[in-house]
Amino acid sequence: MKILHLISSPRGEASFSIKLGNAIVEKLQASNPGSTVKTHNLANKPFPHLEEVHLNSFFTPVENHSPEQKAAIKHSDDAIAELQEADVIVIGAPLYNFNIHSTLKAWIDHIARAGKTFSYSEAGPEGLVKGKKVYVAISSGGVYTEGPV
Ligand SMILES: Cc1cc2nc3c(=O)[nH]c(=O)nc-3n(C[C@H](O)[C@H](O)[C@H](O)COP(=O)(O)O)c2cc1C
């Protein structure tokens, strides 16, 4: 089993979403001996916010890419390749100012590519990366559920 673990808390050892994500990864490894884990700390090494060059690279045919567009699309191509390679994705998603951390949003902006990871059909948008299991390790200061059931 190939596990991809994404961290987006900037709080390092104090982070609850990292602790929870690690606990999920450890359980997966225990029940699937020989699993490999790739960890990305998006808060320490963030993906760039989408700029014009990224968008142009997404919508320009590869054979017409300028050197700048080639460099710009690499972030996205690499992230998508990693996603496609993984069987299980563990996403640490702490709540900051009523939203996910901006480094996680930046990663999502690079892996959401029309025609590559999703497409539009008459039935609406359809995900093209199939057969993955995703665990989201959410941490927050507030309580947004009615508690354990
Ligand atoms: C700047 C900042 C903004 C936060 N905003 C929210 C929020 O909007 N809602 C909430 O429930 N908790 C909020 N919190 C609390 C965090 O979600 C909580 O500390 C959580 O443990 C953070 O995840 P981490 O421990 O993985 O970093 C905020 C904390 C900080 C420091």
mmCIF file of N, CA and C and ligand atoms in Angstrom, residues 8-12 14-19 92-99 137-144, ligand 1:
data_model
loop_
_atom_site.group_PDB
_atom_site.id
_atom_site.type_symbol
_atom_site.label_atom_id
_atom_site.label_comp_id
_atom_site.label_asym_id
_atom_site.label_seq_id
_atom_site.Cartn_x
_atom_site.Cartn_y
_atom_site.Cartn_z
ATOM 1 N N SER A 8 -0.671 20.241 6.707
ATOM 2 C CA SER A 8 -0.838 21.669 6.388
ATOM 3 C C SER A 8 -0.859 22.552 7.634
ATOM 4 N N SER A 9 -0.601 21.944 8.800
ATOM 5 C CA SER A 9 -0.497 22.774 10.007
ATOM 6 C C SER A 9 0.896 23.372 10.104
ATOM 7 N N PRO A 10 0.987 24.662 10.448
ATOM 8 C CA PRO A 10 2.310 25.261 10.638
ATOM 9 C C PRO A 10 2.831 25.056 12.062
ATOM 10 N N ARG A 11 2.125 24.231 12.887
ATOM 11 C CA ARG A 11 2.460 24.185 14.313
ATOM 12 C C ARG A 11 3.390 23.043 14.708
ATOM 13 N N GLY A 12 3.930 22.356 13.740
ATOM 14 C CA GLY A 12 4.928 21.323 14.044
ATOM 15 C C GLY A 12 4.477 20.341 15.113
ATOM 16 N N ALA A 14 3.389 20.652 18.004
ATOM 17 C CA ALA A 14 2.210 20.972 18.818
ATOM 18 C C ALA A 14 0.903 20.669 18.067
ATOM 19 N N SER A 15 1.017 20.349 16.785
ATOM 20 C CA SER A 15 -0.184 20.235 15.945
ATOM 21 C C SER A 15 -1.003 18.979 16.240
ATOM 22 N N PHE A 16 -2.302 19.178 16.400
ATOM 23 C CA PHE A 16 -3.208 18.036 16.599
ATOM 24 C C PHE A 16 -3.502 17.318 15.289
ATOM 25 N N SER A 17 -3.606 18.060 14.181
ATOM 26 C CA SER A 17 -3.912 17.382 12.902
ATOM 27 C C SER A 17 -2.727 16.529 12.454
ATOM 28 N N ILE A 18 -1.493 16.963 12.804
ATOM 29 C CA ILE A 18 -0.328 16.126 12.462
ATOM 30 C C ILE A 18 -0.346 14.860 13.317
ATOM 31 N N LYS A 19 -0.667 15.025 14.623
ATOM 32 C CA LYS A 19 -0.724 13.839 15.512
ATOM 33 C C LYS A 19 -1.785 12.858 15.002
ATOM 34 N N GLY A 92 -4.048 16.200 6.375
ATOM 35 C CA GLY A 92 -4.186 16.967 7.617
ATOM 36 C C GLY A 92 -4.843 18.305 7.291
ATOM 37 N N ALA A 93 -5.990 18.568 7.919
ATOM 38 C CA ALA A 93 -6.745 19.768 7.566
ATOM 39 C C ALA A 93 -7.177 20.541 8.818
ATOM 40 N N PRO A 94 -6.251 21.298 9.401
ATOM 41 C CA PRO A 94 -6.642 22.120 10.552
ATOM 42 C C PRO A 94 -7.483 23.312 10.105
ATOM 43 N N LEU A 95 -8.303 23.781 11.026
ATOM 44 C CA LEU A 95 -9.184 24.918 10.719
ATOM 45 C C LEU A 95 -8.510 26.219 11.151
ATOM 46 N N TYR A 96 -8.307 27.076 10.198
ATOM 47 C CA TYR A 96 -7.731 28.400 10.490
ATOM 48 C C TYR A 96 -8.625 29.473 9.889
ATOM 49 N N ASN A 97 -9.157 30.331 10.733
ATOM 50 C CA ASN A 97 -10.050 31.409 10.276
ATOM 51 C C ASN A 97 -11.164 30.873 9.384
ATOM 52 N N PHE A 98 -11.872 29.891 9.918
ATOM 53 C CA PHE A 98 -13.073 29.320 9.299
ATOM 54 C C PHE A 98 -12.795 28.634 7.966
ATOM 55 N N ASN A 99 -11.554 28.187 7.775
ATOM 56 C CA ASN A 99 -11.246 27.546 6.502
ATOM 57 C C ASN A 99 -10.049 26.612 6.671
ATOM 58 N N ALA A 137 -7.753 14.347 8.349
ATOM 59 C CA ALA A 137 -7.485 14.537 9.786
ATOM 60 C C ALA A 137 -7.760 15.999 10.121
ATOM 61 N N ILE A 138 -8.959 16.251 10.631
ATOM 62 C CA ILE A 138 -9.387 17.632 10.887
ATOM 63 C C ILE A 138 -9.128 18.005 12.347
ATOM 64 N N SER A 139 -8.610 19.188 12.566
ATOM 65 C CA SER A 139 -8.495 19.704 13.938
ATOM 66 C C SER A 139 -9.098 21.097 13.959
ATOM 67 N N SER A 140 -9.703 21.426 15.102
ATOM 68 C CA SER A 140 -10.297 22.767 15.222
ATOM 69 C C SER A 140 -10.382 23.140 16.692
ATOM 70 N N GLY A 141 -10.476 24.428 16.948
ATOM 71 C CA GLY A 141 -10.666 24.890 18.321
ATOM 72 C C GLY A 141 -12.115 24.745 18.722
ATOM 73 N N GLY A 142 -13.017 25.016 17.781
ATOM 74 C CA GLY A 142 -14.458 24.912 18.042
ATOM 75 C C GLY A 142 -14.946 23.498 17.822
ATOM 76 N N VAL A 143 -16.122 23.217 18.361
ATOM 77 C CA VAL A 143 -16.742 21.900 18.175
ATOM 78 C C VAL A 143 -17.928 22.086 17.235
ATOM 79 N N TYR A 144 -17.879 21.397 16.093
ATOM 80 C CA TYR A 144 -18.906 21.590 15.068
ATOM 81 C C TYR A 144 -19.777 20.353 14.885
HETATM 82 C C1 LIG B 1 -4.932 32.000 13.667
HETATM 83 C C2 LIG B 1 -5.858 30.906 14.115
HETATM 84 C C3 LIG B 1 -7.135 30.833 13.601
HETATM 85 C C4 LIG B 1 -8.021 29.828 14.024
HETATM 86 N N1 LIG B 1 -9.288 29.799 13.525
HETATM 87 C C5 LIG B 1 -10.144 28.856 13.954
HETATM 88 C C6 LIG B 1 -11.489 28.806 13.472
HETATM 89 O O1 LIG B 1 -11.892 29.597 12.643
HETATM 90 N N2 LIG B 1 -12.317 27.871 13.956
HETATM 91 C C7 LIG B 1 -11.905 26.948 14.890
HETATM 92 O O2 LIG B 1 -12.693 26.103 15.275
HETATM 93 N N3 LIG B 1 -10.631 26.948 15.361
HETATM 94 C C8 LIG B 1 -9.757 27.888 14.929
HETATM 95 N N4 LIG B 1 -8.485 27.907 15.403
HETATM 96 C C9 LIG B 1 -8.036 26.845 16.330
HETATM 97 C C10 LIG B 1 -7.303 25.739 15.553
HETATM 98 O O3 LIG B 1 -8.171 25.110 14.628
HETATM 99 C C11 LIG B 1 -6.776 24.704 16.531
HETATM 100 O O4 LIG B 1 -5.734 25.309 17.292
HETATM 101 C C12 LIG B 1 -6.261 23.467 15.835
HETATM 102 O O5 LIG B 1 -5.681 22.624 16.792
HETATM 103 C C13 LIG B 1 -5.243 23.825 14.762
HETATM 104 O O6 LIG B 1 -4.785 22.641 14.137
HETATM 105 P P1 LIG B 1 -3.283 22.116 14.389
HETATM 106 O O7 LIG B 1 -3.187 21.817 15.863
HETATM 107 O O8 LIG B 1 -3.168 20.914 13.553
HETATM 108 O O9 LIG B 1 -2.374 23.224 13.961
HETATM 109 C C14 LIG B 1 -7.595 28.877 14.991
HETATM 110 C C15 LIG B 1 -6.292 28.957 15.505
HETATM 111 C C16 LIG B 1 -5.433 29.955 15.081
HETATM 112 C C17 LIG B 1 -4.038 30.022 15.671
#
